[in-house]
Coordinates of C-alpha atoms in Angstrom, one line a residue:
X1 CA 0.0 0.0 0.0
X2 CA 1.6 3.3 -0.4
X3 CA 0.2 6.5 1.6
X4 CA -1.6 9.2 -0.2
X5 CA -1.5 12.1 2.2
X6 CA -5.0 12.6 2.3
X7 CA -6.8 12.5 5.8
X8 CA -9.3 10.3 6.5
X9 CA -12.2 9.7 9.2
X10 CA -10.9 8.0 12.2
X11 CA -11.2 4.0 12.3
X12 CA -14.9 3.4 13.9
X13 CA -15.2 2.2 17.0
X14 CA -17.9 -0.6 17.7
X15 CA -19.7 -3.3 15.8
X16 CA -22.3 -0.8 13.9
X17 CA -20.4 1.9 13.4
X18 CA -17.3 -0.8 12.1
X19 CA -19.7 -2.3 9.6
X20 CA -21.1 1.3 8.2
X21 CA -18.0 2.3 7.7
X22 CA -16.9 -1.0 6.2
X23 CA -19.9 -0.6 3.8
X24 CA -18.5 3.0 2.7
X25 CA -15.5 1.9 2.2
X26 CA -16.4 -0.5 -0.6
X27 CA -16.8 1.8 -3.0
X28 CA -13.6 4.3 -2.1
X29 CA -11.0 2.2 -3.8
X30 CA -8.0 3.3 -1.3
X31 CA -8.0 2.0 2.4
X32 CA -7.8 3.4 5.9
X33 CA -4.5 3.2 7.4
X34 CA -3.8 5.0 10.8
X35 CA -0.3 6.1 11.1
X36 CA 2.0 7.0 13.4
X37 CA 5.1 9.2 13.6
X38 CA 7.6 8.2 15.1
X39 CA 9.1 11.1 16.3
X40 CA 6.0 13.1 18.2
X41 CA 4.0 9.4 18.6
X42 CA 1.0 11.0 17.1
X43 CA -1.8 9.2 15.3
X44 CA -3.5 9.9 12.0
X45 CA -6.0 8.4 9.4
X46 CA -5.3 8.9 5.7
X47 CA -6.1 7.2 2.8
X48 CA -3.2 4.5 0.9
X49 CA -3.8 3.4 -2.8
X50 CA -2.8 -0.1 -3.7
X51 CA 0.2 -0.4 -5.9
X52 CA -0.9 -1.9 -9.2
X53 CA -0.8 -5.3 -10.5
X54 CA 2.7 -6.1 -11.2
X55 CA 3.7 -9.2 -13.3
X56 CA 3.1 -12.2 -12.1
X57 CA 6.2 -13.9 -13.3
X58 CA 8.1 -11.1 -11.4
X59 CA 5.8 -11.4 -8.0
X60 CA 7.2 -15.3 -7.8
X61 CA 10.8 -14.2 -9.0
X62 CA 10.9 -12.1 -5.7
X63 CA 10.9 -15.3 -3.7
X64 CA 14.3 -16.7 -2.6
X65 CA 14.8 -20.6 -3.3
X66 CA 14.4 -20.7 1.1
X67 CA 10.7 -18.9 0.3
X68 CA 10.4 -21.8 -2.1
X69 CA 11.8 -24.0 0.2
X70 CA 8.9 -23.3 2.8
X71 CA 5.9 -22.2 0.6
X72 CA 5.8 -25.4 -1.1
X73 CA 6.1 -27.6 1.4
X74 CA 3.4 -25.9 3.4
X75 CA 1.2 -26.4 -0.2
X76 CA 2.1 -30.0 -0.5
X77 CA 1.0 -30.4 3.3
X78 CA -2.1 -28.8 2.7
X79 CA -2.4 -31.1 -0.8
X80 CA -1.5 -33.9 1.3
X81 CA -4.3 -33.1 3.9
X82 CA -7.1 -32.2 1.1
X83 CA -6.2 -35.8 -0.7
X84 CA -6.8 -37.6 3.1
X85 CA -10.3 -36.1 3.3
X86 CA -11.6 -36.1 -0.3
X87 CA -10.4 -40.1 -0.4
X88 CA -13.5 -40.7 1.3
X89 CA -15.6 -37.8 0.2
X90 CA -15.6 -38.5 -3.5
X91 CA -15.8 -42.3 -2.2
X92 CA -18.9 -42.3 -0.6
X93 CA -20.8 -44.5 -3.4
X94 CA -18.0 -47.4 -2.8
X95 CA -18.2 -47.1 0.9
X96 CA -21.6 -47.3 1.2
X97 CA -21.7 -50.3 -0.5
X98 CA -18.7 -52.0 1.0
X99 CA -19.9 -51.6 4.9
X100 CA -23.6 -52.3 3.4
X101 CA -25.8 -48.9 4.4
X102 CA -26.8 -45.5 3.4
X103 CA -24.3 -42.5 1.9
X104 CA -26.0 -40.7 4.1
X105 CA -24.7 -43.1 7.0
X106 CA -21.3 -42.7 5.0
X107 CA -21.1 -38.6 5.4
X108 CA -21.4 -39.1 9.2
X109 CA -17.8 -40.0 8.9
X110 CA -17.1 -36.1 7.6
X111 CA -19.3 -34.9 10.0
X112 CA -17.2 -36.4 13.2
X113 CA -13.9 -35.5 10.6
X114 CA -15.3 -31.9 10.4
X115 CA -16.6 -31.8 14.3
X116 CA -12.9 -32.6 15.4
X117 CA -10.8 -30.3 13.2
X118 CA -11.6 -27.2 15.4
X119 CA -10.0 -29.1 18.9
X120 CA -6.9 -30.5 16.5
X121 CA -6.6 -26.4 15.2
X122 CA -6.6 -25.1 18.6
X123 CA -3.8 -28.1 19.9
X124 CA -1.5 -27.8 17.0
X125 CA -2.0 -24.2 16.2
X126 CA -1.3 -22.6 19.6
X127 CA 2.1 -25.2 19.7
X128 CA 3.2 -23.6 16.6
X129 CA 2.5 -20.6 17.9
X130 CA 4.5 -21.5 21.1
X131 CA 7.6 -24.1 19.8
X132 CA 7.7 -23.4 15.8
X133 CA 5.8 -24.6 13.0
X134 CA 7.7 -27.2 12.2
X135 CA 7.5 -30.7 14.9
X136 CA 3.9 -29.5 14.8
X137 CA 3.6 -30.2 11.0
X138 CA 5.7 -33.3 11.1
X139 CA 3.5 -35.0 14.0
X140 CA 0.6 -34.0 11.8
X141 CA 1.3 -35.7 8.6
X142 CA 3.0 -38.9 10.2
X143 CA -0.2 -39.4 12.3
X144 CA -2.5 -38.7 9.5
X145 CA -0.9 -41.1 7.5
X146 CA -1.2 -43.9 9.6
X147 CA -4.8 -43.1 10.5
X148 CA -5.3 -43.4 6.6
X149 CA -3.7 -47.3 7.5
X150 CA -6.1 -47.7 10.3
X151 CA -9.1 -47.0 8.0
X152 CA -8.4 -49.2 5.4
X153 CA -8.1 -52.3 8.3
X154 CA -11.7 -50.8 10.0
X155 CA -13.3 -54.2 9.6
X156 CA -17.0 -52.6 11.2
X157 CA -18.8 -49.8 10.5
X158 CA -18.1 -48.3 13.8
X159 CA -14.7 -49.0 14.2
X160 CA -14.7 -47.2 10.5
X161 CA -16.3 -43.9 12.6
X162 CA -14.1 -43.8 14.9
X163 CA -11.0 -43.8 12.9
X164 CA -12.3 -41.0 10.8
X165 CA -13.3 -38.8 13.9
X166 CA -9.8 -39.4 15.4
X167 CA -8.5 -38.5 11.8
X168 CA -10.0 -35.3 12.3
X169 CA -8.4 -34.1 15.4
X170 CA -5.2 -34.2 13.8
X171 CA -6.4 -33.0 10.4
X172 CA -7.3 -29.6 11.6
X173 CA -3.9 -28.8 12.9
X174 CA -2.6 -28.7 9.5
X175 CA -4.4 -25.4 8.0
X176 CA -2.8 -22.7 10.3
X177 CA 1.0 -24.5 10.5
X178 CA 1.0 -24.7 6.9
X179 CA -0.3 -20.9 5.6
X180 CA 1.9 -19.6 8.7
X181 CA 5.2 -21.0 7.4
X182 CA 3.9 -20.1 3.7
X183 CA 2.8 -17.0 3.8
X184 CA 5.2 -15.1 6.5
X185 CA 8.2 -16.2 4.4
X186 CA 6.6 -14.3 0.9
X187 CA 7.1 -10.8 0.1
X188 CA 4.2 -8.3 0.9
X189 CA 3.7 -7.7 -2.9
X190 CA 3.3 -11.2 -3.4
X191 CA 1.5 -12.0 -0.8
X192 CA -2.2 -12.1 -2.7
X193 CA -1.0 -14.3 -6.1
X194 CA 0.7 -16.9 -3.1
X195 CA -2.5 -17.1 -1.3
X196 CA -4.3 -17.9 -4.1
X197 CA -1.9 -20.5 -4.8
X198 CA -1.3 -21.7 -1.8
X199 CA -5.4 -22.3 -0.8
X200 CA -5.8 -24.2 -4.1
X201 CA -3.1 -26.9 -2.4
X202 CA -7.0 -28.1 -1.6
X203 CA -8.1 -28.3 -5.1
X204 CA -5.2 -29.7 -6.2
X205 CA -5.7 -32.9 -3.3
X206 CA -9.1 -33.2 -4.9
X207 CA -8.0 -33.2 -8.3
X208 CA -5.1 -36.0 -7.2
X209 CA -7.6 -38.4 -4.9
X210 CA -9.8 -38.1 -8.4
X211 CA -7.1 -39.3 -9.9
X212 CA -6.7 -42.0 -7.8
X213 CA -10.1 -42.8 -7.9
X214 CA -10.5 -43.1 -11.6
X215 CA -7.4 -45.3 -11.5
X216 CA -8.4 -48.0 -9.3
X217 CA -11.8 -48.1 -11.0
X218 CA -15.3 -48.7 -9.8
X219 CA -14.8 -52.0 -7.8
X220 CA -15.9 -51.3 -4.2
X221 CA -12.7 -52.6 -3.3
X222 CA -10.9 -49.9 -5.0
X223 CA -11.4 -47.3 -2.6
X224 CA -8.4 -48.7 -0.5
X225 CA -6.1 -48.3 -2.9
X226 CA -6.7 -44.6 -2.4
X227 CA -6.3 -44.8 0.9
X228 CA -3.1 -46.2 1.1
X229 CA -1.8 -43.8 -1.8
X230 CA -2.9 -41.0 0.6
X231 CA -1.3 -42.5 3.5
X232 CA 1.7 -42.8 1.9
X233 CA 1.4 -39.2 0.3
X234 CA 1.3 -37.7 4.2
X235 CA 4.0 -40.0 5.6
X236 CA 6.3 -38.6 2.7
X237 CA 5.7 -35.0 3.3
X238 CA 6.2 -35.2 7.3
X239 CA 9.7 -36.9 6.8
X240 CA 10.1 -34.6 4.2
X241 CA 9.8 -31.7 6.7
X242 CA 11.8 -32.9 9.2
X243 CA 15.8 -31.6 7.6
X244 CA 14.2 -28.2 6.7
X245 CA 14.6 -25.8 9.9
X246 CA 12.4 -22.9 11.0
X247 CA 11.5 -20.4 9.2
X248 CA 13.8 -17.3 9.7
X249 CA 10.9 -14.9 11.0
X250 CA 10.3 -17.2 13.5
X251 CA 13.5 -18.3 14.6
X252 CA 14.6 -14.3 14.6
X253 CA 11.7 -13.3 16.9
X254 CA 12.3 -16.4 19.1
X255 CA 16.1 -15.0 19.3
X256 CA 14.1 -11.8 20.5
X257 CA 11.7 -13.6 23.0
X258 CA 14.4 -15.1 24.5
X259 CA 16.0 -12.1 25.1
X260 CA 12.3 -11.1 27.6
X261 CA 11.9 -14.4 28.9
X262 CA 9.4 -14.8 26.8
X263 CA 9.9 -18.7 26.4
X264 CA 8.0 -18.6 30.2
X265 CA 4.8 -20.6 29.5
X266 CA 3.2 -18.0 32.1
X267 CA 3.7 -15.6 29.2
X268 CA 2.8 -17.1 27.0
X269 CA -0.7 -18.1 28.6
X270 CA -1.5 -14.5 29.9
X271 CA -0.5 -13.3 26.4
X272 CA -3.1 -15.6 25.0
X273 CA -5.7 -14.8 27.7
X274 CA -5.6 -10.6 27.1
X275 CA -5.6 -11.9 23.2
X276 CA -8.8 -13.0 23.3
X277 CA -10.2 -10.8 25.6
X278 CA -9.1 -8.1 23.3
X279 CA -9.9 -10.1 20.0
X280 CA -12.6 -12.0 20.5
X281 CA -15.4 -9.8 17.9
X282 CA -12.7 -10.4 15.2
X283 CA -12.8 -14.1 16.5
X284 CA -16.6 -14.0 16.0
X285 CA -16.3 -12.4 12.9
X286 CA -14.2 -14.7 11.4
X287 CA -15.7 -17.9 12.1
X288 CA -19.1 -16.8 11.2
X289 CA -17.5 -15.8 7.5
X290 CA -15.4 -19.0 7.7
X291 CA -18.3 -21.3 8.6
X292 CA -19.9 -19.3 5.2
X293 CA -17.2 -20.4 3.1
X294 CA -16.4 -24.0 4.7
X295 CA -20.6 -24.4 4.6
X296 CA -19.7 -23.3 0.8
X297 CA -17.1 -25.9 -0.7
X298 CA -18.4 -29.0 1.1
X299 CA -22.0 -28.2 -0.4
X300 CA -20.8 -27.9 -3.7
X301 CA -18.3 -30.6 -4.4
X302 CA -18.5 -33.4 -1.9
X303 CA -21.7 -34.5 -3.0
X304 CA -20.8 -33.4 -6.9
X305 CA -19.4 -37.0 -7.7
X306 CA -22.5 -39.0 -6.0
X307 CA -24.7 -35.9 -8.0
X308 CA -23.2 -37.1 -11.2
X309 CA -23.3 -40.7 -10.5
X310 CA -27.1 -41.2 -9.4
X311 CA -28.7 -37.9 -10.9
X312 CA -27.3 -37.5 -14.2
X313 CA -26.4 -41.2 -14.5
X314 CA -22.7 -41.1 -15.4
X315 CA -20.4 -44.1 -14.7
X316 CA -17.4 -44.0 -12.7
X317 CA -14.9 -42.9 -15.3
X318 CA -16.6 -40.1 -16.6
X319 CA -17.7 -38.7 -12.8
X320 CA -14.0 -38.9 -12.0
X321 CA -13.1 -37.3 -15.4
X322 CA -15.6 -34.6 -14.6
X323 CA -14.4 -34.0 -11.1
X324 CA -11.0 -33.5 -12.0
X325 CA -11.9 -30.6 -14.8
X326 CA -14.3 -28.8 -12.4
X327 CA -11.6 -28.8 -9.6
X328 CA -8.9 -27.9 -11.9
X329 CA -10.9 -25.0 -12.7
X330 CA -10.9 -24.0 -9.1
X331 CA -7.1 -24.4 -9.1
X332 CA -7.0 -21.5 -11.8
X333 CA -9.9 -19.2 -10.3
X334 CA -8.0 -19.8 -6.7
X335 CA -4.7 -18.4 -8.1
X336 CA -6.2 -15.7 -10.6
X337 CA -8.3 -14.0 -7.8
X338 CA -6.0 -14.6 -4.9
X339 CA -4.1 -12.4 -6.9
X340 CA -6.1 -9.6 -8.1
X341 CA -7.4 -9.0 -4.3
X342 CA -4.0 -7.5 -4.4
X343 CA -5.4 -4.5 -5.9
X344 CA -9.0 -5.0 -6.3
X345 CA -9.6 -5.8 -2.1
X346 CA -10.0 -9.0 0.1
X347 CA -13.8 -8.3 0.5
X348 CA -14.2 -6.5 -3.0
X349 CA -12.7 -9.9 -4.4
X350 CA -14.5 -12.1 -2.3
X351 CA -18.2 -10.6 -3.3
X352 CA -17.7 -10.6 -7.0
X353 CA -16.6 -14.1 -6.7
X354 CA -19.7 -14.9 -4.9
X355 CA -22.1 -13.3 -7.0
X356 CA -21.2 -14.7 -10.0
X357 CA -21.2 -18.2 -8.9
X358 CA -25.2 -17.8 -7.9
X359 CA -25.8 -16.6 -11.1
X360 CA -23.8 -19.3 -12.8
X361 CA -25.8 -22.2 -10.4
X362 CA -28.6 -22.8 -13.4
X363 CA -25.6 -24.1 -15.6
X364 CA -24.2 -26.1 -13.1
X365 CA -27.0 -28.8 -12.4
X366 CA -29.4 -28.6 -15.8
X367 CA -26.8 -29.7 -18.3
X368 CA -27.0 -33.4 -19.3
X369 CA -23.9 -35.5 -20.4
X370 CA -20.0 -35.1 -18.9
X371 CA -18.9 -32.6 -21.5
X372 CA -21.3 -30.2 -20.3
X373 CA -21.1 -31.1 -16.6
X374 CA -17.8 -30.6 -16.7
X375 CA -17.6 -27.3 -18.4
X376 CA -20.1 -25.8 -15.8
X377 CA -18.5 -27.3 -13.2
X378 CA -15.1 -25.9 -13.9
X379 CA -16.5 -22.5 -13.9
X380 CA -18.6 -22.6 -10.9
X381 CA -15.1 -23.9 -9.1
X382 CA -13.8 -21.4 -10.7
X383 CA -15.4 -18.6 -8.6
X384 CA -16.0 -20.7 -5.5
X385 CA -12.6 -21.5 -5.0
X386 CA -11.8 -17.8 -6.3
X387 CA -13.8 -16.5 -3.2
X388 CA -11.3 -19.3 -1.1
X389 CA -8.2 -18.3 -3.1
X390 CA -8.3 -14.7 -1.1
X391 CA -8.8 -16.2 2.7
X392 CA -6.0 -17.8 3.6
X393 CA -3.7 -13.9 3.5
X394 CA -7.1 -12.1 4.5
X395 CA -7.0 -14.2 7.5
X396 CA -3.4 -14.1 8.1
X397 CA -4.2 -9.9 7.7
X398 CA -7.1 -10.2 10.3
X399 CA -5.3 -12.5 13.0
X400 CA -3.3 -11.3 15.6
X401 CA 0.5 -11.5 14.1
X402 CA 1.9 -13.3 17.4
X403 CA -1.2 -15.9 16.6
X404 CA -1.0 -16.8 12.6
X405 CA -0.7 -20.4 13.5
X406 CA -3.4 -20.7 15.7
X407 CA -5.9 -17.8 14.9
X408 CA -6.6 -18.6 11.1
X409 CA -6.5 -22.5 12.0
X410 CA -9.0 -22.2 15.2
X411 CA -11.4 -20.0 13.0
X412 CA -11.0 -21.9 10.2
X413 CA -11.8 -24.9 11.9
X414 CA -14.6 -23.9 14.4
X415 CA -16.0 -22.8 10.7
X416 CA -15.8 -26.3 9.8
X417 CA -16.9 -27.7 13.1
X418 CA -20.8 -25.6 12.3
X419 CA -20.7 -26.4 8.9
X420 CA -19.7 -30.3 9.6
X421 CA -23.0 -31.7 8.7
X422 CA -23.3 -30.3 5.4
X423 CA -22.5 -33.5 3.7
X424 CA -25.2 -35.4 5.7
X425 CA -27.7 -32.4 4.9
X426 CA -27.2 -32.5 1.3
X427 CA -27.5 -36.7 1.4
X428 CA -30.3 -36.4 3.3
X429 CA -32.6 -33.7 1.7
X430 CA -31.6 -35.8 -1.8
X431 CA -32.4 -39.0 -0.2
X432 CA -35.8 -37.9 0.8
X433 CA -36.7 -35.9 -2.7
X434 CA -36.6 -36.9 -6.4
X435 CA -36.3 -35.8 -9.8
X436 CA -36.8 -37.6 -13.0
X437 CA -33.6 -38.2 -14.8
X438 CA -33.0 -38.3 -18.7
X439 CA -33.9 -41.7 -19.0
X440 CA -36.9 -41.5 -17.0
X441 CA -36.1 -43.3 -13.9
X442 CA -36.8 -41.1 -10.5
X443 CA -33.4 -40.6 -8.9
X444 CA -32.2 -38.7 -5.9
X445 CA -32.5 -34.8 -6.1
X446 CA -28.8 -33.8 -5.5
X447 CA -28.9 -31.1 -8.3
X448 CA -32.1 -28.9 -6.6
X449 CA -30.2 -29.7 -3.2
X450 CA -27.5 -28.3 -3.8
X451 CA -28.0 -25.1 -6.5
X452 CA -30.5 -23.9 -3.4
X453 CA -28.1 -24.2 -0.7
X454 CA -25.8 -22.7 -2.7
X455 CA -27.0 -19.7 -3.3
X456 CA -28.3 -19.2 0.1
X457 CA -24.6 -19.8 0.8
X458 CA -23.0 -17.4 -1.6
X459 CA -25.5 -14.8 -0.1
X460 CA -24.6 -14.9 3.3
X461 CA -20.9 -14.6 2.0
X462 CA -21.5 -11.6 -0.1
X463 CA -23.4 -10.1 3.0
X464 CA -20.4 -11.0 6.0
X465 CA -17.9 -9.5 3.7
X466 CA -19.6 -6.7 2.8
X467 CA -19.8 -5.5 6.2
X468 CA -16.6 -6.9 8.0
X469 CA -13.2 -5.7 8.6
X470 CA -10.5 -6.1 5.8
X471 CA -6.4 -4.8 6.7
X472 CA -4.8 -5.4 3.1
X473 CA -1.2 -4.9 3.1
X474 CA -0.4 -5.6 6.5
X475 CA 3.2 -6.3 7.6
X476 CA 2.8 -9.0 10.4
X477 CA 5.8 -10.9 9.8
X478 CA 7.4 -8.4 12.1
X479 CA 5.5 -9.3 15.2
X480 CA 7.4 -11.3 18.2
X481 CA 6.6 -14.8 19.3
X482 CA 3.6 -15.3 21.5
X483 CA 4.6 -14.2 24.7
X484 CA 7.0 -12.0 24.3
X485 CA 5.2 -9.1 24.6
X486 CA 3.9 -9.7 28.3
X487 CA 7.9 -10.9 29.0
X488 CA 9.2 -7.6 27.2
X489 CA 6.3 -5.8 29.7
X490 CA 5.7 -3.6 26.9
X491 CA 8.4 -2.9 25.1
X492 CA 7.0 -4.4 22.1
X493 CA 3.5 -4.4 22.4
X494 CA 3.2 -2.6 19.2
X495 CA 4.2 -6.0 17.6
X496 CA 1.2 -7.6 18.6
X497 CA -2.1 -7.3 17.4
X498 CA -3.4 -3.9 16.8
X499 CA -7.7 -4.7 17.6
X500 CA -10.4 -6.6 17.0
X501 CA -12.8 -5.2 14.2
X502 CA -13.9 -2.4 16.0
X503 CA -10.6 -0.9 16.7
X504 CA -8.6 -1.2 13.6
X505 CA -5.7 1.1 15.1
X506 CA -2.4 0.0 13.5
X507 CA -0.5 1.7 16.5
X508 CA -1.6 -1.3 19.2
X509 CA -1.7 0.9 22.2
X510 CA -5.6 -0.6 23.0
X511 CA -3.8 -3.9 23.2
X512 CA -1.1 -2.3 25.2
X513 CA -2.9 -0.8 27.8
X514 CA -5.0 -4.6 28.1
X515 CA -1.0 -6.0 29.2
X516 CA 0.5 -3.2 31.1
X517 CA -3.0 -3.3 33.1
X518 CA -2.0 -7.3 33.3
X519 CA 0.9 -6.8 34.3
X520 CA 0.5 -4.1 36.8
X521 CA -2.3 -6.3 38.6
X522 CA 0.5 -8.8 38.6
X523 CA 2.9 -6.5 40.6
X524 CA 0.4 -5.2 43.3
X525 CA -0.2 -9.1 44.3
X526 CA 3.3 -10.0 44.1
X527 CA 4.3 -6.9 45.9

């Protein structure tokens, strides 16, 4: 962002007046910044202009081979975790056959995988806050891939449930390890193409387990061959972690930490307690839009397979076929608008995404045949995954920077915890209604399911995002390690986060005033 001189309103203050002035805001094409000089300590609001698009090519060329280093393997663990949970999503037909009961049965398994993503987030997310991304990650992926093993040898239905729910818990602490390491080792610039990139490490697990899938063929057997391709896929990428070392902005503000005591778990705790007693709106806030989008991408593809399949009456060949175009498709739209919310806006991005998947929903389920189906589908991924391509640096932007494991992970996950039955929902309401098919059978009504829900869906994101907060631009990679702020006893408070979403102030003094009151509290008793 680059200032323009030009004075602006102060940042509102509460959730009403945050929102209006969000809503303004939309159509003024520069943002609010508040700034402070550093010789008289004074605050200001002005207006900053996003710097234009700059090449592409030259965005990735200001990477160093380390930034490489980190960024992809924080996109092959996110590939790797997206290839674990679609192995049984676009499987659901096979599986239902092979333990002998409903898909609808089936999706209870990503329900209890959903449910327990949130409590794995919160685990694995504050640790990498606390110790380093890194062990965190590697614990992940090992344990994921063995709980891919113990699915495959779930000889009961139950025993099959309770793998996948423990499968969960260690799921969810992938997300915030893996955008953390990413994105706080890119340039600012780039910051909005390597999101986009980045969150499509989802898509481009779905495309993979579709792969798979259309290799081992239709047998209901097949599906665990998947399985143990995934297993092995997350095994790899753990060991793979393990000679790479920290990355340097969190090994330098550890060096800095350590300097405060700030390794204390005391610290570390209080730190974390006046965090979310200063940041808990923005907490709300982004879980509610994060339940939006996760409610979002399991209503519209993990049913898409089983829509094609029993609806329009493909075989398995040419669902899988069609599966990997529309999911491919996201893959582009991810990367194309994760990169033009550089300089069109998180939320500006996010709405135009939105909107023009609802209107694109009649094209997705009416079309007959997997040509068709699958040029639909890769559009409407397109701009569904568009909308996704922008969250994972809008959420590292909105979280506290001490926090950037476990802030974008917890909300990302608690969003996923709500939205968990999605999958059963959209079996269920099929299951109970039906349509007639081109051939004239009556079959399930997947298509109606899901183009409603959809666009309820894509509403209620248009509407979150049109009101909430949005801090483009933001330069968190120089905050300290969680805990270091209390230690420091505020020398460095500034490094922390600056508000929740009704005090946007970059300078952090509300969040300073929430320790140094800590802390003086602290010294009366001790005293």
């Amino acid at each position: 962002m680059e200032s323009t001189g030009r004075a602006a309103d102060p940042i509102a203050k509460g959730v009403f007046a945050t929102a209006r002035q969000s809503f303004r805001d939309l159509f003024t094409f520069s943002q609010r910044i508040t700034v402070t000089d550093p010789r008289t300590n004074a605050e200001r609001t002005e207006w900053a202009r996003p710097r234009p698009l700059r090449n592409p090519i030259s965005l990735l060329a200001q990477l160093s081979a380390r930034d490489w280093l980190f960024f992809i393997v924080g996109f092959l663990a996110w590939s790797a975790d997206a290839f674990d949970f679609h192995a049984l999503s676009i499987q659901q037909k096979k599986l239902a056959d092979y333990y002998g009961t409903s898909k609808t049965s089936i999706s209870t398994a990503i329900t209890l995988t959903l449910l327990l993503r949130s409590v794995g987030a919160a685990l694995f997310g504050l640790a990498g806050d606390k110790w380093g991304r890194k062990w965190p990650m590697v614990a992940n992926m090992i344990i994921l891939g063995l709980l891919q093993i113990g699915t495959i040898y779930a000889s009961t239905f139950g025993a099959f449930l309770g793998v996948r729910a423990l499968f969960g818990l260690f799921m969810g602490g992938v997300y915030g390890n893996a955008i953390a390491m990413a994105l706080e080792n890119s340039p600012v610039d780039a910051r909005g193409l390597m999101s986009g990139i980045l969150q499509q490490g989802y898509s481009f697990g779905y495309v993979c387990a579709a792969c798979a899938n259309l290799g081992v063929g239709g047998d209901t057997d097949s599906w665990k061959m998947v399985f143990w391709i995934g297993a092995g896929v997350s095994i790899a990428v753990g060991l793979i972690r393990i000679p790479f070392p920290e990355s340097r902005q969190f090994i330098e503000a550890r060096k800095a930490g350590k300097k405060s005591n700030a390794g204390n778990p005391s610290a570390f705790w209080q730190e974390t307690k006046i965090m979310l007693r200063q940041e808990w709106k923005m907490c709300v806030y982004c879980t509610i839009l994060m339940t939006w989008f996760n409610y979002y991408s399991h209503t519209s593809q993990d049913s898409y397979t089983t829509f094609m399949l029993t609806q329009k009456e493909l075989n398995n060949s040419q669902a899988s076929r069609a599966s990997i175009i529309m999911k491919t498709g996201a893959c582009v739209g991810g990367t194309v608008i994760g990169y033009v919310s550089q300089w069109f806006g998180r939320r500006r991005s996010i709405m135009a995404a939105a909107i023009i998947s609802m209107a694109l929903i009649p094209a997705w389920i009416l079309p007959e045949g997997e040509g068709p189906l699958s040029a639909t589908g890769f559009f409407m991924q397109f701009f569904i995954q568009g909308a996704w391509g922008v969250i994972p640096i809008h959420l590292n932007e909105l979280s506290p920077p001490a926090y950037r494991s476990s802030f974008p992970g917890i909300t990302y996950q608690l969003g996923n915890m709500i939205s968990s039955p999605s999958a059963q929902l959209v079996n269920l309401f099929s299951e109970s209604n039906f349509v007639t098919s081109k051939s004239g059978k009556l079959v399930e009504a997947y298509g109606p399911t899901m183009g409603i829900a959809t666009a309820v869906i894509a509403l209620g994101i248009t509407l979150t995002a049109m009101f909430g907060p949005e801090k483009r631009g933001r330069e968190f990679e120089k905050a300290s390690i969680a805990g270091a702020n209390v230690a420091q006893e505020g020398s460095r408070l500034e490094d922390l986060v600056e508000s929740g979403p009704d005090d946007d102030r970059s300078s952090g003094k509300g969040y300073a005033q929430q320790v140094e009151g800590v802390l003086e509290k602290d010294a009366k008793a001790s005293s």
